[in-house]
PDB file of C-alpha atoms and ligand atoms in Angstrom:
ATOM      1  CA  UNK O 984       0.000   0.000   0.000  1.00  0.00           C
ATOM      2  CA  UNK O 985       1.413   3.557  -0.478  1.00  0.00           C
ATOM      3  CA  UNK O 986       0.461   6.369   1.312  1.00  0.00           C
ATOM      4  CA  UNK O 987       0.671  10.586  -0.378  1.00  0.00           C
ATOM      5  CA  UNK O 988       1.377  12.300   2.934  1.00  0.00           C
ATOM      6  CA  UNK O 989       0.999  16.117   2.236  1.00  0.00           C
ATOM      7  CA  UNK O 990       2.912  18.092   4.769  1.00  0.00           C
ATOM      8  CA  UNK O 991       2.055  21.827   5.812  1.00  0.00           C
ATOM      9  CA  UNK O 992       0.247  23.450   2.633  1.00  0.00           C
ATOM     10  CA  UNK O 993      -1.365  26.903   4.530  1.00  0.00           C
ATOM     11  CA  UNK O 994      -1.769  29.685   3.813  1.00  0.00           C
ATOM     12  CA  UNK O 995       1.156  31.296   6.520  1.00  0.00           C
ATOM     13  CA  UNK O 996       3.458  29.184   4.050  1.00  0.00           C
ATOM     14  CA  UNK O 997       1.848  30.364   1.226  1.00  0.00           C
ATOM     15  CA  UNK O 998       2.725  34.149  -0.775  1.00  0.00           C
ATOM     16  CA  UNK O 999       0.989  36.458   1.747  1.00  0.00           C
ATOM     17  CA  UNK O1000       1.008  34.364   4.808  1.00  0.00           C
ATOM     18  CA  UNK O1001       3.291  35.109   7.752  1.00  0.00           C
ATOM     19  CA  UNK O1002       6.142  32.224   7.437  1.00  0.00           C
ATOM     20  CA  UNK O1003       5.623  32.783   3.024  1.00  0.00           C
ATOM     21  CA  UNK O1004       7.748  29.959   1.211  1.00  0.00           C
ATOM     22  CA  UNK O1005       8.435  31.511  -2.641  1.00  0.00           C
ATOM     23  CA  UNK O1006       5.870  29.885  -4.667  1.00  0.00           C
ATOM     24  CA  UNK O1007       4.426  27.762  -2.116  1.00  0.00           C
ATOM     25  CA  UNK O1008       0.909  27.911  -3.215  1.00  0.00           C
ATOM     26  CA  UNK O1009       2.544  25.953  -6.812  1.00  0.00           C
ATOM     27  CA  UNK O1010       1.835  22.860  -5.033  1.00  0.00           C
ATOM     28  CA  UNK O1011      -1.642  23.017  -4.625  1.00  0.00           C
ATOM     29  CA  UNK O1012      -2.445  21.864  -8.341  1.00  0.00           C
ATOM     30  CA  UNK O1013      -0.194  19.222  -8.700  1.00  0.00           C
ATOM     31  CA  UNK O1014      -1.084  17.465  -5.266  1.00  0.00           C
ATOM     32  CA  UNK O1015      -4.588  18.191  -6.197  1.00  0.00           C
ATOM     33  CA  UNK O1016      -3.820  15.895  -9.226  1.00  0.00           C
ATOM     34  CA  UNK O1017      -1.737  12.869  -7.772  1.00  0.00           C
ATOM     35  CA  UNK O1018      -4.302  12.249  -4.970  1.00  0.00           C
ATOM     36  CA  UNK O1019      -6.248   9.781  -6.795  1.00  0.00           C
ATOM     37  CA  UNK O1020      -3.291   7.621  -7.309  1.00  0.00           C
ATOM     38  CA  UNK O1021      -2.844   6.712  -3.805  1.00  0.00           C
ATOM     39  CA  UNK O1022      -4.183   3.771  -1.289  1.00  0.00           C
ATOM     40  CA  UNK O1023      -4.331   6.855   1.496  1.00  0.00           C
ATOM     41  CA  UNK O1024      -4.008  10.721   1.369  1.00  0.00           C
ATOM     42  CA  UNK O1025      -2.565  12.422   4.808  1.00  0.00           C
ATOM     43  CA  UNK O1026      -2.260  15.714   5.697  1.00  0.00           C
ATOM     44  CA  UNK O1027       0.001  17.704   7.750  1.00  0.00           C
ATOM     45  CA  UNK O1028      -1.080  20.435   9.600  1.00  0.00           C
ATOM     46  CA  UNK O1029       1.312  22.804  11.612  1.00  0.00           C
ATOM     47  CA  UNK O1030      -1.020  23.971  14.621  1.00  0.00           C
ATOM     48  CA  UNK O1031       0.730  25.972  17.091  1.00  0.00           C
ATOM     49  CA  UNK O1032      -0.447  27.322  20.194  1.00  0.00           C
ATOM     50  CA  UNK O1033      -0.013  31.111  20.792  1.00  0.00           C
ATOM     51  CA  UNK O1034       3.100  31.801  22.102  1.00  0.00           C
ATOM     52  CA  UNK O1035       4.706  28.615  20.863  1.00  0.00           C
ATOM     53  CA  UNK O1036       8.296  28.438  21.805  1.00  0.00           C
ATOM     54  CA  UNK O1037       9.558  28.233  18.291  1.00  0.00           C
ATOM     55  CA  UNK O1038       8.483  31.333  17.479  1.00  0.00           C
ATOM     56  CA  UNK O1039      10.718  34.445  17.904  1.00  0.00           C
ATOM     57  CA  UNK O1040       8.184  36.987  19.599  1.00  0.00           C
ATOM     58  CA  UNK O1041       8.848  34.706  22.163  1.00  0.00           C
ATOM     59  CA  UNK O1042      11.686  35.223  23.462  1.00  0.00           C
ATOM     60  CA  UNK O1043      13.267  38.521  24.430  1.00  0.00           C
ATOM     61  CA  UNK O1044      15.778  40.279  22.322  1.00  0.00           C
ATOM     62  CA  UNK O1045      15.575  37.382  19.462  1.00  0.00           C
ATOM     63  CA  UNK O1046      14.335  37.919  15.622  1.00  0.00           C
ATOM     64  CA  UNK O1047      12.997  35.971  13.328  1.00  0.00           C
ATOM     65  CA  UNK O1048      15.696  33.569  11.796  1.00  0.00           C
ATOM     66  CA  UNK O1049      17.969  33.366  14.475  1.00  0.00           C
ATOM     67  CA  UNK O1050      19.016  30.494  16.232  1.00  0.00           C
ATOM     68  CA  UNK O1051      18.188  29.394  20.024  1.00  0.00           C
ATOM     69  CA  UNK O1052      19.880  26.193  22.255  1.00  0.00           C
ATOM     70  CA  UNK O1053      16.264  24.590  23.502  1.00  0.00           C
ATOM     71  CA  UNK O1054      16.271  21.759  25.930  1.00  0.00           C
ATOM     72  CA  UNK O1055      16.388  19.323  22.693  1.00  0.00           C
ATOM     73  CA  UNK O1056      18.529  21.069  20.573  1.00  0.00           C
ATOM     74  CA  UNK O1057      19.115  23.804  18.208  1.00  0.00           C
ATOM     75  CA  UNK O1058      16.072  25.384  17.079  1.00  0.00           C
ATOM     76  CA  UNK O1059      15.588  28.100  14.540  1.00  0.00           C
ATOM     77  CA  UNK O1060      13.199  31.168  15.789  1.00  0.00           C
ATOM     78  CA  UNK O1061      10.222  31.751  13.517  1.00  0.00           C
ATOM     79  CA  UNK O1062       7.779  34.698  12.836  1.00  0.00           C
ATOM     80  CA  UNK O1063       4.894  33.665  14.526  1.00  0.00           C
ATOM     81  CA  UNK O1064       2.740  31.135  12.534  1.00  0.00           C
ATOM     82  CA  UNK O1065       0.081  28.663  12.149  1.00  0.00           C
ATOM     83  CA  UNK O1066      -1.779  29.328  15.201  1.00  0.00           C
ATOM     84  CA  UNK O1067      -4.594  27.558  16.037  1.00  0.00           C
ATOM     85  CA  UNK O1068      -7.495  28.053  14.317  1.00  0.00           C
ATOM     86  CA  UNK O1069      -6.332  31.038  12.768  1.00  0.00           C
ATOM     87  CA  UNK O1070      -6.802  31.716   8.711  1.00  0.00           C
ATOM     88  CA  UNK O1071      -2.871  31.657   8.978  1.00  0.00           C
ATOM     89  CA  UNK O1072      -3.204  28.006   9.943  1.00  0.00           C
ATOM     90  CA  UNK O1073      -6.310  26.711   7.818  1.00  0.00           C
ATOM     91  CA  UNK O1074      -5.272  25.159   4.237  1.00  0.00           C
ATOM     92  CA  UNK O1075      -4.832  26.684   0.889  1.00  0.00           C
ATOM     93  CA  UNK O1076      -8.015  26.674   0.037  1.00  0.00           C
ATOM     94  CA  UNK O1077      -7.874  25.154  -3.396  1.00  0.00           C
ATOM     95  CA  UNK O1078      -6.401  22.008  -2.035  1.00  0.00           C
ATOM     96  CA  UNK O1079      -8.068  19.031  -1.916  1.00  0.00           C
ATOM     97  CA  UNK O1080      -9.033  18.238   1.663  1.00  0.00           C
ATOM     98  CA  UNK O1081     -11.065  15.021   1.368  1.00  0.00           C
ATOM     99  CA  UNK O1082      -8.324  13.275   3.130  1.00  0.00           C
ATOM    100  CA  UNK O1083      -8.102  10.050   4.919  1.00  0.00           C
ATOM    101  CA  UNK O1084      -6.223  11.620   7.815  1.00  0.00           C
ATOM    102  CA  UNK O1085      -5.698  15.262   9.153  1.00  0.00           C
ATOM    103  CA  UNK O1086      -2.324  14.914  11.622  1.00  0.00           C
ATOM    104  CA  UNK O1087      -1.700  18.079  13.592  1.00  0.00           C
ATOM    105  CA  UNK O1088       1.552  18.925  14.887  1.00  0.00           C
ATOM    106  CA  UNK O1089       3.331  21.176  17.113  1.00  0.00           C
ATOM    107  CA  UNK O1090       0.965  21.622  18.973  1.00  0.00           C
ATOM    108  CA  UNK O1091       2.722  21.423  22.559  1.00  0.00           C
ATOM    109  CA  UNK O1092       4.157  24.871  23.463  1.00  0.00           C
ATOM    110  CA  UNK O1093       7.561  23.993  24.603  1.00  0.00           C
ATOM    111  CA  UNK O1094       8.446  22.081  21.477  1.00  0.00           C
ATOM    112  CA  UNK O1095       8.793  22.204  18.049  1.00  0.00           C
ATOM    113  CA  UNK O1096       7.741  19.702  15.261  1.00  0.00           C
ATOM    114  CA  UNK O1097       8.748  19.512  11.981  1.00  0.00           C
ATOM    115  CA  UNK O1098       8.289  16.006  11.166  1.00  0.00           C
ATOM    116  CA  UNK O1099       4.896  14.685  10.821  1.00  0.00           C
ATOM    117  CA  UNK O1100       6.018  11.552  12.830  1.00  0.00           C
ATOM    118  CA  UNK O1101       8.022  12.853  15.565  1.00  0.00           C
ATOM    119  CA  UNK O1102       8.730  15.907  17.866  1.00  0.00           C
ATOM    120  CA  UNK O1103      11.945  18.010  17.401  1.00  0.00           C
ATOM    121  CA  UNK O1104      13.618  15.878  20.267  1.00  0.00           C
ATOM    122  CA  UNK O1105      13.655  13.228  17.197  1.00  0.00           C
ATOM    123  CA  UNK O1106      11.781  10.767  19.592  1.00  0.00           C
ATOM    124  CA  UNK O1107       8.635  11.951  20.876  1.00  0.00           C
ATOM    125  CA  UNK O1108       6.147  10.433  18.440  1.00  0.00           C
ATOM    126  CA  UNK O1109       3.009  11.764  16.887  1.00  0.00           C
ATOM    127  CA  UNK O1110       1.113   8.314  16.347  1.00  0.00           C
ATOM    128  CA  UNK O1111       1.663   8.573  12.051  1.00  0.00           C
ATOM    129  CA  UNK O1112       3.975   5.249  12.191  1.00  0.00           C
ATOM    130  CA  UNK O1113       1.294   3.292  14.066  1.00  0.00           C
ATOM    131  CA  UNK O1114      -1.655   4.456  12.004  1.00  0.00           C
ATOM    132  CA  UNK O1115       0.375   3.727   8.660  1.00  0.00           C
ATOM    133  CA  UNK O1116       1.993   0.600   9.806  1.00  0.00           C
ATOM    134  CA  UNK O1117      -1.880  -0.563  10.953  1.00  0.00           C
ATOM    135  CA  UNK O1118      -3.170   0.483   7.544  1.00  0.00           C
ATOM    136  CA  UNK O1119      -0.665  -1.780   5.807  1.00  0.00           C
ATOM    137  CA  UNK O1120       1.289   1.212   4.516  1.00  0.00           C
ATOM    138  CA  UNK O1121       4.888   0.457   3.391  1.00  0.00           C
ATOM    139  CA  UNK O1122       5.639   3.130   0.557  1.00  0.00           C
ATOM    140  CA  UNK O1123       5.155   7.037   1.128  1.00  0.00           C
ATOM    141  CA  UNK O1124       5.623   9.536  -1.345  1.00  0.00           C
ATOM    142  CA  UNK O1125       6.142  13.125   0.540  1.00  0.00           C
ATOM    143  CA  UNK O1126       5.372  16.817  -0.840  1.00  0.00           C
ATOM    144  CA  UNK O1127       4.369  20.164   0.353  1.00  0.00           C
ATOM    145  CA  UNK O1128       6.124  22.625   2.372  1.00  0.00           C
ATOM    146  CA  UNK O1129       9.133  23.435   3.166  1.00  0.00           C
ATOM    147  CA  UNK O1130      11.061  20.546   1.233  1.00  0.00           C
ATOM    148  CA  UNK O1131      14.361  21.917   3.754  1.00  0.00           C
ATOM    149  CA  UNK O1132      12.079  21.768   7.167  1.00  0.00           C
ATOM    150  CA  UNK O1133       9.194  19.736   7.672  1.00  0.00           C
ATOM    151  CA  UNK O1134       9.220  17.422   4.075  1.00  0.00           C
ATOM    152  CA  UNK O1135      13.083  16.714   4.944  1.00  0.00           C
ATOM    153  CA  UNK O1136      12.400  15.909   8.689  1.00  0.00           C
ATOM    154  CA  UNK O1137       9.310  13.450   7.822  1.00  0.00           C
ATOM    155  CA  UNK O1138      11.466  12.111   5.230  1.00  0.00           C
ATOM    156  CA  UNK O1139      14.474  11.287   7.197  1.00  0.00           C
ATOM    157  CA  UNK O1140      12.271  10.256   9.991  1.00  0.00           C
ATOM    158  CA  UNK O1141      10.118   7.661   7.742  1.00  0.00           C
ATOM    159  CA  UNK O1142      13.428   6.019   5.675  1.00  0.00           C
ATOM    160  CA  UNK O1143      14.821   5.456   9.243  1.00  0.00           C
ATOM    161  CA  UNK O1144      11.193   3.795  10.270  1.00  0.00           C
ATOM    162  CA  UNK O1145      12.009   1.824   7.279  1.00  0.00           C
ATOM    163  CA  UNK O1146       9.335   2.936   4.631  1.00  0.00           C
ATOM    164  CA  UNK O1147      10.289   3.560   1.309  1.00  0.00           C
ATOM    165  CA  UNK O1148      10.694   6.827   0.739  1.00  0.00           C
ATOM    166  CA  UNK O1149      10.033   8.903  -2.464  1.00  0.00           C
ATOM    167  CA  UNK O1150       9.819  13.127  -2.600  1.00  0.00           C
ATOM    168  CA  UNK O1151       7.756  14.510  -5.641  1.00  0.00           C
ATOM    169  CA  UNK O1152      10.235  18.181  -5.994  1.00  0.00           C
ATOM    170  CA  UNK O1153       7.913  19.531  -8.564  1.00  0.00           C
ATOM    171  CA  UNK O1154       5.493  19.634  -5.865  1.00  0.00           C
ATOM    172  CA  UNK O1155       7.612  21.113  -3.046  1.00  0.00           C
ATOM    173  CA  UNK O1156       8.980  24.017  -2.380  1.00  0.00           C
ATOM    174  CA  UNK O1157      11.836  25.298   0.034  1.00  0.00           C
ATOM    175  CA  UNK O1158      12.499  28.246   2.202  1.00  0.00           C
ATOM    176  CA  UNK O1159      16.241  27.791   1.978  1.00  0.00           C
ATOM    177  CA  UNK O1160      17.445  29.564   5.218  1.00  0.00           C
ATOM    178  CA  UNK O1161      21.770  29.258   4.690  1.00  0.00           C
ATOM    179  CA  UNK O1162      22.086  26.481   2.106  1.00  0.00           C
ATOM    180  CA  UNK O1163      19.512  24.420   4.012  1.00  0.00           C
ATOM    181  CA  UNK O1164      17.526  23.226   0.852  1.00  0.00           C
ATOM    182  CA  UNK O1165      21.040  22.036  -0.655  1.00  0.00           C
ATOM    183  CA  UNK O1166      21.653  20.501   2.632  1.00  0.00           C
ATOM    184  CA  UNK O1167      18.492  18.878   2.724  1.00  0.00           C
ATOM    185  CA  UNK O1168      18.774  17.039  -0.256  1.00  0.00           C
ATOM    186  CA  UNK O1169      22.123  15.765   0.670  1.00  0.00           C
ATOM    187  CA  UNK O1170      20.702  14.206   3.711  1.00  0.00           C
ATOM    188  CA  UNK O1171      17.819  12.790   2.371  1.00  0.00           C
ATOM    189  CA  UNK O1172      19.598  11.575  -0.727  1.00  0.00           C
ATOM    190  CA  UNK O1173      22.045  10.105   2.031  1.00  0.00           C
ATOM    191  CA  UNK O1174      19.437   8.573   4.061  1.00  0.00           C
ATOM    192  CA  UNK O1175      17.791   7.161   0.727  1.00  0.00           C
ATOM    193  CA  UNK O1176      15.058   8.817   0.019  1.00  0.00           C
ATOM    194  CA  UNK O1177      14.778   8.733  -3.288  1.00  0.00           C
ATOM    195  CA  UNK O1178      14.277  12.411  -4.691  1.00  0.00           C
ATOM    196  CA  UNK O1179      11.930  12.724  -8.427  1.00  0.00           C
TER     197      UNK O1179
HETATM  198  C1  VGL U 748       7.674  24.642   8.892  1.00  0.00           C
HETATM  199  C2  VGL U 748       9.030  26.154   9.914  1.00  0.00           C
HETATM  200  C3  VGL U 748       8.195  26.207  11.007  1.00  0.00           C
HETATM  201  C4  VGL U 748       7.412  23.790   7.690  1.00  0.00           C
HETATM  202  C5  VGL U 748       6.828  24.660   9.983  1.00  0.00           C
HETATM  203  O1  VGL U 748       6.247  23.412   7.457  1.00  0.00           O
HETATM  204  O2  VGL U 748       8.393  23.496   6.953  1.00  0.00           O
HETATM  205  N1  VGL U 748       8.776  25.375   8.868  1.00  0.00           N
HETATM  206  N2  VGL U 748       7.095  25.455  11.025  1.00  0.00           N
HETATM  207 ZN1   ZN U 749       5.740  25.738  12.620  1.00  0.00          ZN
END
């Protein structure tokens, strides 16, 4: 069986939302499209609580961009985003959203989660693995936003789960903070995901 898991596509990473990835909203037609070629359609949804520690505002004397030391390692500070129930956080609203699954994530305040399967600490899990593993999922093909954030993390943290991993590019898009989209797809190439 193989799963489409669709991570983040809102409108704060979308032109005009608050955390905008260039061109984000060019994903919305062609994950419209592959939908119907799946077993199982998830989406990701970030879903932060106001005042979420990842987010710069935050934290005294700290912008958006910069880095902080958190209890489970280095975490970049963001403009605030995807707050709960918010238009910020609701999905572009072209895409598709009859779904099998809706996973929210990041939703505790004093951590971060990029990956739709675990917490920043790399270990806390969000239940994904047991609900694909019970569905008799064993492929996944990632896209959405940011291919360098939360597509790389689910990525990395699904090939070491051991599913086979695939990411769709042409329907991703990066925010590419420092060379972290070239990064990325070292990584993921390295961890063998297998990038189209
Ligand atoms: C994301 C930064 C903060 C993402 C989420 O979806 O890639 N990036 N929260
Ligand atoms: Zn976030």
């Amino acid at each position: 069986m193989h799963g489409l898991i669709v991570i983040d596509v809102q409108n704060d990473f979308c032109p005009g939302g608050a955390l905008a990835v260039p061109e984000g909203d060019a994903v919305v037609a062609p994950i419209n499209a592959m939908m119907a070629d799946f077993d199982a359609v998830i989406l990701t949804q970030d879903w932060h609580p106001a005042g979420h520690s990842s987010f710069a505002s935050s934290h005294p004397d700290k912008a958006p961009f910069e880095m902080i030391d958190m209890a489970y390692g280095p975490q970049v500070l963001w403009p605030d985003h995807c707050v709960q129930g918010s238009p910020g956080a609701a999905f572009h609203p072209a895409l598709r959203t009859d779904a099998d699954l809706i996973l929210r994530k990041g939703f505790r305040s004093a951590i971060d989660s990029y990956s739709g399967f675990f917490e920043n600490d790399r270990s806390t899990p969000t239940g994904l693995e047991g609900y694909l593993r019970s569905r008799g999922i064993t492929r996944l093909t990632l896209v959405g936003l940011a291919t360098d954030f939360c597509v790389q993390y689910s990525a990395l943290d699904a090939a070491r789960l051991g599913f086979a991993v695939e990411v769709r590019m042409q329907a991703c898009r990066a925010i590419d903070l420092d060379g972290s989209l070239t990064a990325a797809v070292s990584a993921m190439k390295a961890a063998g995901v297998t990038l189209t």
